[in-house]
Coordinates of C-alpha atoms and ligand atoms in Angstrom, one line a residue:
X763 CA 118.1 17.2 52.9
X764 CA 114.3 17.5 53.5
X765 CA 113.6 19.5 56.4
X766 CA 110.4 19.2 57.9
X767 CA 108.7 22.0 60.6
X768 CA 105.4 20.6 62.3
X769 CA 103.7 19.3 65.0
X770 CA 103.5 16.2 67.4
X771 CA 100.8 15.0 68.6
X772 CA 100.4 11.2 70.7
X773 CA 97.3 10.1 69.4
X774 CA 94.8 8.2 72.2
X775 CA 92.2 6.5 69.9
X776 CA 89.5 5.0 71.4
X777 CA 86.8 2.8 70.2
X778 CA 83.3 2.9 71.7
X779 CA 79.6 1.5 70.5
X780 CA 78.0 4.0 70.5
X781 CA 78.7 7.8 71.6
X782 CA 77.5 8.4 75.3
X783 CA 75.4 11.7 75.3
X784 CA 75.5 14.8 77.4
X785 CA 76.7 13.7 81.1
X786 CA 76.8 9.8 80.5
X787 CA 79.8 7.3 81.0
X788 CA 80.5 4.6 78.5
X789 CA 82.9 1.9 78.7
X790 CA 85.4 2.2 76.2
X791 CA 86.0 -1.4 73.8
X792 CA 89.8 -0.3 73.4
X793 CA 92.1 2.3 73.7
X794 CA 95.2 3.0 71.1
X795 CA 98.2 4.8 71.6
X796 CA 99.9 5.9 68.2
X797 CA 102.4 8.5 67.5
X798 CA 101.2 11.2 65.1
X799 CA 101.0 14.8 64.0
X800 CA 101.2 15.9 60.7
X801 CA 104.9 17.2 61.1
X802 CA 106.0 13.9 62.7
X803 CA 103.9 11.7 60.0
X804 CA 105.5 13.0 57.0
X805 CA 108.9 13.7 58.0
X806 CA 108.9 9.7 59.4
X807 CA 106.6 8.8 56.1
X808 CA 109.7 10.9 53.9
X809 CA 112.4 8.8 55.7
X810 CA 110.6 5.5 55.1
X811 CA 111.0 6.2 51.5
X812 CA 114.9 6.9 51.6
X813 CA 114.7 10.5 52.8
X814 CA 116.9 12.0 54.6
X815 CA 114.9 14.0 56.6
X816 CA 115.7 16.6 59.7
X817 CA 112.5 17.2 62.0
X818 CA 111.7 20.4 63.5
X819 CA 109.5 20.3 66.3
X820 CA 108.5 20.6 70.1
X821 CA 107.8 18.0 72.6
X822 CA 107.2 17.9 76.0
X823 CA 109.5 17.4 79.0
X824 CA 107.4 13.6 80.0
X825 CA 107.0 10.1 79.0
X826 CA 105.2 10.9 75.8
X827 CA 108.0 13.6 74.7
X828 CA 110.8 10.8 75.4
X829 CA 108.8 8.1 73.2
X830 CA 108.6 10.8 70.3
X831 CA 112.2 11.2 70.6
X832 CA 112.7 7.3 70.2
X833 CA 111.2 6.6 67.7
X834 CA 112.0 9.0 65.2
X835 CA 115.4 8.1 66.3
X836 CA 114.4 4.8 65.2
X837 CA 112.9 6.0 61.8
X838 CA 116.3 7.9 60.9
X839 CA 115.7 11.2 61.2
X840 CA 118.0 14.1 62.3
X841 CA 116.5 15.0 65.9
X842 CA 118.8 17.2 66.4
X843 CA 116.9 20.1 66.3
X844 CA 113.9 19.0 68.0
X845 CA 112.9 21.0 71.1
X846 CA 111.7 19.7 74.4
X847 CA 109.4 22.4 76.5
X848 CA 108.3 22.9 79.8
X849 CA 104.6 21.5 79.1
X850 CA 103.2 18.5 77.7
X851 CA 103.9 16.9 74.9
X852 CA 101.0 17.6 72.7
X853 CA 98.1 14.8 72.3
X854 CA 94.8 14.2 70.4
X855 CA 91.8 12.2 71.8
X856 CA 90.2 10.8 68.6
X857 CA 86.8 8.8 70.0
X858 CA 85.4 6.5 67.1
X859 CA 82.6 4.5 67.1
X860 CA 81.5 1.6 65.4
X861 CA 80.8 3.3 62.2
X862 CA 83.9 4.9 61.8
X863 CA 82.4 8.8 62.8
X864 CA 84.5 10.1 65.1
X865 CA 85.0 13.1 67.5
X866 CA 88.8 14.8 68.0
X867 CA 89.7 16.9 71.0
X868 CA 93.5 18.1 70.6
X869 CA 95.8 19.4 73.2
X870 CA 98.6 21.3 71.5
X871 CA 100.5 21.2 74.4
X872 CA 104.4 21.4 73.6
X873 CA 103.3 22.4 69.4
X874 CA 101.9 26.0 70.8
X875 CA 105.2 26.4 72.3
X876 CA 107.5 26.2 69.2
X877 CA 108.8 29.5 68.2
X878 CA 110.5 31.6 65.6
X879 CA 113.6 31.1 67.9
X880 CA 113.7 27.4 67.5
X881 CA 114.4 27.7 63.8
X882 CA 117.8 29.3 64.3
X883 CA 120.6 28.0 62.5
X884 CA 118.5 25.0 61.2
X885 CA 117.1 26.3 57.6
X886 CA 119.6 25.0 55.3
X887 CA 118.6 21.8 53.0
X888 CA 116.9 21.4 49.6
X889 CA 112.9 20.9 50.5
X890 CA 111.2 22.2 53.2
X891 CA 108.1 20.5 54.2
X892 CA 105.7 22.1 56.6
X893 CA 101.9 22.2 57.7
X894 CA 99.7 24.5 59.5
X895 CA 99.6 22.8 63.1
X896 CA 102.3 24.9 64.7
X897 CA 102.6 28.5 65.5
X898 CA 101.6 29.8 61.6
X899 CA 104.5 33.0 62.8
X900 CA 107.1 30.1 63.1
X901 CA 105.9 28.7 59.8
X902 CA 106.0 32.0 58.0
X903 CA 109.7 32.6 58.9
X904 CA 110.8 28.9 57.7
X905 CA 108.9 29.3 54.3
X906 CA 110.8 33.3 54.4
X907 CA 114.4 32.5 55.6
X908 CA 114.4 28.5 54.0
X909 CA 116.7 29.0 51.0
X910 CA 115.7 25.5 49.1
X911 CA 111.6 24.4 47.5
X912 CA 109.4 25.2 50.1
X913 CA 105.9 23.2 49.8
X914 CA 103.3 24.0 52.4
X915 CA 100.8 21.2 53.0
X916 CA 97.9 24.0 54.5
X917 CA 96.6 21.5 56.9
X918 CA 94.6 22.7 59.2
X919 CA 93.3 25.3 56.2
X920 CA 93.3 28.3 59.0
X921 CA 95.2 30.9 58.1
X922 CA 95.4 34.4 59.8
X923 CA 97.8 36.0 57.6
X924 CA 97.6 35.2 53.9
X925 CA 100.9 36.8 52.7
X926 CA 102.2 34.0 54.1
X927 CA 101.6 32.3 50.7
X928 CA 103.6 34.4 48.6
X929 CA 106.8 32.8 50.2
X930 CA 105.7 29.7 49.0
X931 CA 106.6 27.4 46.1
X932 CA 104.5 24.7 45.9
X933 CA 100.8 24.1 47.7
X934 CA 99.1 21.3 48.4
X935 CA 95.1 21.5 49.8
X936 CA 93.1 18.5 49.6
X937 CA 89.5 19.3 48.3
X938 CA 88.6 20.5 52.0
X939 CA 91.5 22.9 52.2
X940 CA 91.2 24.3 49.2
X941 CA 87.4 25.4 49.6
X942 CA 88.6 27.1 53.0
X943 CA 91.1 28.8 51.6
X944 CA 89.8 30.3 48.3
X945 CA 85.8 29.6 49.3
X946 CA 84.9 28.2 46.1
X947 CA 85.4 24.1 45.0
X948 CA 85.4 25.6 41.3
X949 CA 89.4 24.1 41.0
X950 CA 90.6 26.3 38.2
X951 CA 88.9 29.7 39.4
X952 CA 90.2 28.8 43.0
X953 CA 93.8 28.0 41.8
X954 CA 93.8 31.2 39.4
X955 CA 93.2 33.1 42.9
X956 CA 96.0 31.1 44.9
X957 CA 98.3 31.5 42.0
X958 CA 97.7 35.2 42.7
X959 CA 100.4 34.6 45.3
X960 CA 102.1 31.4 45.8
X961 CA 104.9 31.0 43.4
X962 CA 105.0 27.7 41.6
X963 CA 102.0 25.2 41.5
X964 CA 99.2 24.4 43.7
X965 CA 98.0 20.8 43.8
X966 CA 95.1 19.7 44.7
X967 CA 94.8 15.8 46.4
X968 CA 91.5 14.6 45.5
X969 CA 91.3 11.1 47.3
X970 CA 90.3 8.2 45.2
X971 CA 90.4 10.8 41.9
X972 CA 94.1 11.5 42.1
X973 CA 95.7 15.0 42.1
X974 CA 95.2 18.2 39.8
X975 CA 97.7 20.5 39.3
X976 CA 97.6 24.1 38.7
X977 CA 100.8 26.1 37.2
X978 CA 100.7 29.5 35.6
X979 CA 101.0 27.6 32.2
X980 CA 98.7 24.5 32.6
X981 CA 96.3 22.1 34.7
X982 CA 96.1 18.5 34.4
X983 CA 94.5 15.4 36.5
X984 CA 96.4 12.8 37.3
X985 CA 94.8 10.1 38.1
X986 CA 95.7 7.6 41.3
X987 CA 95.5 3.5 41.7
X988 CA 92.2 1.9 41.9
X989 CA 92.5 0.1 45.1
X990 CA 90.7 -1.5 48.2
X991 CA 91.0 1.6 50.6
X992 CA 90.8 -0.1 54.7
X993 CA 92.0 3.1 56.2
X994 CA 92.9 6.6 54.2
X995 CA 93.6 8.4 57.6
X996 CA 96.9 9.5 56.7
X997 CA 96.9 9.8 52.8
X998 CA 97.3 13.0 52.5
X999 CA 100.3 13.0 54.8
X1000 CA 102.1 10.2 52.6
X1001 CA 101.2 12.0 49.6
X1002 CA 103.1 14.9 51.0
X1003 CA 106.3 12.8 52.4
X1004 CA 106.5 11.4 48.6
X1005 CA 106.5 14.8 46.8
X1006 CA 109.3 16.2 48.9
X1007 CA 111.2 12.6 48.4
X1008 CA 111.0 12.8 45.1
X1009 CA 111.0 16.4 44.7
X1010 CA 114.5 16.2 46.1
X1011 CA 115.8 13.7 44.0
X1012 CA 115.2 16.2 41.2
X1013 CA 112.1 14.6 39.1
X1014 CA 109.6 17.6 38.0
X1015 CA 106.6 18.1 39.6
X1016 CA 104.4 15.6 37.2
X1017 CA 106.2 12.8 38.0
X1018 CA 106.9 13.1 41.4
X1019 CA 103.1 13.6 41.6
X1020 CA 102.4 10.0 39.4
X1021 CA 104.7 8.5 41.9
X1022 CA 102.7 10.3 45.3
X1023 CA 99.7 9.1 44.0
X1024 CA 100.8 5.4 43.9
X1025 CA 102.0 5.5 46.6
X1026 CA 99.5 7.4 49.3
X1027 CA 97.2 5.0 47.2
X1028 CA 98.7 2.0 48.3
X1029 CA 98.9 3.7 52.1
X1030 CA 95.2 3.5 52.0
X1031 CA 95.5 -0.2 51.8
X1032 CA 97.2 -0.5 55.0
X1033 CA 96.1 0.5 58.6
X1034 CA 97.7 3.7 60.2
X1035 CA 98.9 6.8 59.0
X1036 CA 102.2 5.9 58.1
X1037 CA 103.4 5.5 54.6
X1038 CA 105.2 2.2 53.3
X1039 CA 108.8 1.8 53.3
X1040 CA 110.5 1.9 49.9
X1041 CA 110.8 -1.5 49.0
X1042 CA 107.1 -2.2 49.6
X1043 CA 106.6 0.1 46.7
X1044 CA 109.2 -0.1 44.4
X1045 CA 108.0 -2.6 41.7
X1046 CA 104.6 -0.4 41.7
X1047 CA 106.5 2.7 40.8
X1048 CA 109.5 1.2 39.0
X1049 CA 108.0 2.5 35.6
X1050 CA 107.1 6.2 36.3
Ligands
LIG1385 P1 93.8 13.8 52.8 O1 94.2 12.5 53.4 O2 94.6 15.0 53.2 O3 92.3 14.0 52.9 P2 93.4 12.9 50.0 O4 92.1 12.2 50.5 O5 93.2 13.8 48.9 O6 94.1 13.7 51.2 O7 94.4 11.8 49.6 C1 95.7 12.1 49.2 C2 96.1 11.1 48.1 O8 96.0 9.8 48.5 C3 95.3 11.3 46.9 O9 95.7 12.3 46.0 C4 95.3 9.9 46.3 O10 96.4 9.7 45.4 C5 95.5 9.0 47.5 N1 94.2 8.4 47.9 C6 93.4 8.8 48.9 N2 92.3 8.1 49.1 C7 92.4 7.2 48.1 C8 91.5 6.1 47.6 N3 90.3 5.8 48.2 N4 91.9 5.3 46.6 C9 93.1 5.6 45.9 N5 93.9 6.6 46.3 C10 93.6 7.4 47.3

């Protein structure tokens, strides 16, 4: 059982020409209503790839919070442990224009109101996945109290309390991440200092250049597919999904990072956040 503890977010995205400046209105040329959340992505990204995944998270008592509860229902995971709060559920406002920049305005809504209490009783499983966009006390205790591999995707990279990382197995920063959390982009240096204190390995998602990862004993680069990225909003989350999938199933940490990086590389080909179901990748990976 992977257990993931994270966020929700419903994601409005909306497309305009051009930015309006300080105190102007601009039409909008669409508007997109998504689920995400980095919590919800992977967990529903690690059930799409044969998973069997249990989400841990906080929605609100609305429309939105319903939705959430739906479709993950629909993606096969274990809600059973998913909260609903007296708020909102929580929502992101990503504005884009037609060059692809884009301003985010997050309201964490139902997320802020997950707490330590909310983890009673569900911490038993072989992987726990989580991220840095709920309450980072409620992620401490699941990474403390989980008995299983605990990997800790550090996403956002703000964190108050650093001893959080010595209950940690396995970290993964992409190249952003890591410079906020060890302040240099000098990957061995930076992983000697984050060795200082997580347990296992650190790995490092470098986009189109693969992964690197950092043990006690070695570092190596794996390299990723050369493909036709259209959207790579999201690789990082797959990548994660597919290293607690395969993770689980017992393959070491090399090749269950070959296999991430096929297939968050073949994510990027696709539009959405969402990682592929299994059998859209299974003749790619069949031979790692
Ligand atoms: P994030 O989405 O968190 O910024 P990365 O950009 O490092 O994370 O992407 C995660 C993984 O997705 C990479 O390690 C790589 O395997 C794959 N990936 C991302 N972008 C590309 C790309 N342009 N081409 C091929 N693979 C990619």
């Amino acid at each position: 059982m992977i257990v993931v503890v994270g966020s929700y977010n419903v994601d409005f995205l909306i497309k305009v020409r051009d930015f309006p400046s300080e105190g102007e209105t601009v039409f909008s040329d669409g508007v997109y209503i998504d689920h995400g959340g980095k919590g919800s992505n992977q967990a529903v990204s690690a059930s799409r790839l044969g998973g069997n995944v249990r989400l841990i998270s906080a929605v609100g008592n609305d429309e939105f919070g319903k939705r959430a509860i739906k479709f993950w229902e629909d993606e096969r995971l274990d809600v059973a442990y998913v909260k609903i709060k007296n708020a909102l559920t929580g929502s992101a406002y990503i504005v884009f224009d037609r060059r692809g920049r884009n301003f985010i305005v997050v309201n964490r809504g139902a997320n802020a109101l997950l707490s330590e209490d909310d983890l009673d009783g569900c911490l038993n499983g072989d992987i726990l996945l989580t991220q840095l966009e709920v309450n980072e006390n409620v992620v401490k205790k699941a990474l403390k109290e989980f008995p299983g591999v605990k990997v800790l995707n550090p996403a956002p990279a703000v964190l108050n309390d650093n001893s959080l990382l010595e209950y940690v197995d396995i970290l993964t920063p992409n190249e952003i991440e890591f410079k906020e959390l060890t302040g240099t982009q000098d990957l061995n240096y930076g992983i000697d200092l984050l060795l200082k204190k997580v347990k296992r390995a650190v790995i490092v998602t470098l986009g189109e250049r693969g992964a690197y990862i950092g043990t006690r004993e070695r570092r190596i680069l794996i390299p990723t597919l050369a493909v036709d990225a259209i959207d790579t909003t999201g690789a990082g989350d797959v990548f994660n999904a597919s290293l607690a999938v395969y993770l689980e199933k017992g393959y070491s940490l090399e090749r269950a990072v070959r296999i991430s990086n096929i297939i968050s590389a073949y994510s990027t080909t696709r539009i959405g956040a969402l990682g592929p179901r299994l059998s859209e990748v299974s003749e790619l990976i069949e031979k790692e």
